[in-house]
Steps between C-alpha positions, in 0.01 A plus 500: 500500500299215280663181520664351185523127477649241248445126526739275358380243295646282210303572165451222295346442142147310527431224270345602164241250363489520142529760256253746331448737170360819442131489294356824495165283411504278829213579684567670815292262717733209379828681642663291770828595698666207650509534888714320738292202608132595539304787216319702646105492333408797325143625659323817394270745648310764448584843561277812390402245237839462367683149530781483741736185497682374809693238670437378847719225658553355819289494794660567829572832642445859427399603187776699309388645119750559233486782303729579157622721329393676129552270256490161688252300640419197762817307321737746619465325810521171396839453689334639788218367605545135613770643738248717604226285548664251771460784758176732394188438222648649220288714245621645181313737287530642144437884505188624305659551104801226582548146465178294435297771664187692296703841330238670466524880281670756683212707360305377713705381805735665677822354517726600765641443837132611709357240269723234528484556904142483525482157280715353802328599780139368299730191452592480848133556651329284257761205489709510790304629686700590785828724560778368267876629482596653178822416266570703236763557206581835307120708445369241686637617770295844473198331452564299831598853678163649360305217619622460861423879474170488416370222724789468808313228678531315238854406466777369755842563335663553154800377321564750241747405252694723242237743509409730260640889559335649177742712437272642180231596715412895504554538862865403433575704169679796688734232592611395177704668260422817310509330148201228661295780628501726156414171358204372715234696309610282160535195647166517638368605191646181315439227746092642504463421129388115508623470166854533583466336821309200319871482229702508826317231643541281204835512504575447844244215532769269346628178653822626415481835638268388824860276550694754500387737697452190805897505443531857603260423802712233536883543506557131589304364205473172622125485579363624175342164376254486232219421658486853669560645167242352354247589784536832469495492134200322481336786689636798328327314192133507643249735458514879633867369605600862281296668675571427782860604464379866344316606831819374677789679347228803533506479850706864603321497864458252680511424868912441614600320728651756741154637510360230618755297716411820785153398502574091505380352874616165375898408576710575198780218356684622181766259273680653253751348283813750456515435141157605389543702154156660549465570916852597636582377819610817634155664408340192681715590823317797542141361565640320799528805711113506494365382872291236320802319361659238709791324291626606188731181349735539229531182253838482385567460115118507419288743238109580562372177554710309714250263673473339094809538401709319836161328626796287709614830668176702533272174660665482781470864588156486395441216768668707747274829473193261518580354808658774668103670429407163661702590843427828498124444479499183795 
């Protein structure tokens, strides 16, 4: 039986420090997300030729990389990482077609979860250049599955958090109902016509509507500031950003996580808050039966991103899983 665990801590609301507006015309270099005490620098490097932007912070420890979901970027962390960083080196990195990373045509790279997998472990050799432990939210979490996958040695634990199910995957249409599988074969056929998917775009790539879907992620509410609206605004509005959501919502197969969490080597952590709209907790119970998962904790009250949305809550638990990988490994 996998152990379930709940820490409990007293969530607070962090001081906001100023106030900012939405200007579909501010360059996305000039972005800045107010962080708790000390901003992490952007750095970029170079990947295939293609520009990746990450954070690194702190300097004592093990190394532990972030990873995040579709959609978001290095600031989805931003509530994260100085926690983080007073017990491991802390990286952060903006998938390949997210954030302030290149998004280069899907035409002529392809986007997906192998992709995105292999970009981490290049990042790993090439900048941390030793074995790092993996934290993850929502596809991110795949990706972090597919990379300990392809290159065991190479990482010592994972915190998976809300992961992604992909419930519209092929290898999952016999389980849905008979109206979704007579309609697959349209649906496909829409979302592969970039003109549509370039109008859909448009009009989700709102301030506005960006807000409100963070509300459904997040049934609390209370950590929704601007300044993570704005970040991921700002990089739906840069270029190949539309394309980059086309070869997405085209993605039918793609690796799952129950295929891969058999194959993992590494030790398995997974947090899942039981009110996630998206990822239902009692889906999520079922990967924990797999060997490779060690703990599966419920977060009470929380939607798909918990460790942004009760930073105060998640920290802690965070801290925890770190140094409990500490013990283990002395």
């Amino acid at each position: 039986m996998n152990r379930e665990g709940l820490l409990s801590t007293e969530d607070q609301q962090p001081a906001v420090a100023g106030t900012r507006h939405y200007n579909a015309a501010f360059p996305l270099e000039m972005v800045v997300v107010v962080l708790a005490a000390h901003d992490p620098i952007d750095r970029f490097w170079d990947w295939q030729g293609q520009s990746i932007r990450y954070w690194q912070l702190g300097d004592r420890g093990a190394p532990v990389l972030l990873v995040h979901g579709f959609g978001a970027c290095c600031e989805h962390w931003r509530q994260n990482v100085e926690a983080i960083a007073q017990h491991s080196t802390v990286y952060v990195i903006d998938l390949l077609g997210f954030g302030q990373s290149a998004k280069p045509d899907p035409i002529a790279v392809n986007y997906g979860i192998e992709l995105w997998a292999q970009q981490i472990e290049a990042f790993r050799q090439a900048v941390i250049g030793q074995p790092t432990r993996l934290i993850a939210n929502s596809i991110g979490c795949v990706v972090a599955l597919q990379a300990a996958v392809d290159q065991p040695e190479g990482y010592a634990a994972l915190l998976l958090i809300d992961c992604a199910l992909r419930q519209i995957d092929d290898k999952k249409l016999a389980q849905q109902p008979l109206g979704r599988r007579l309609g697959r074969p349209l649906l496909k056929a829409a979302v592969r016509q970039r003109g549509l998917s370039n109008w859909l775009y448009r009009q989700l790539a709102k301030p506005s509507i960006i807000e409100r879907i963070l509300k459904l992620a997040y049934p609390s509410s209370e950590r929704i500031d601007p300044a993570l609206v704005e970040a991921l605004y700002a990089a739906t509005q840069s270029p190949g950003a539309a394309g980059v959501f086309w070869a997405f919502i085209n993605l039918f197969d793609a690796p799952l996580a129950e295929q891969l969490l058999p194959q993992v080597q590494a030790p398995v952590t997974f947090f899942w808050g039981d009110r996630d709209p998206w990822e239902p907790i009692a889906l999520g119970r079922q990967l924990a039966d797999f060997p490779s998962v060690k703990a599966f904790v419920p977060l009470a009250g929380l939607g798909h991103c918990p460790h942004d949305e009760a930073p105060k809550q998640v920290n802690p638990q965070i801290v925890a899983w770190l140094q409990e990988g500490v013990a283990a490994a002395g």
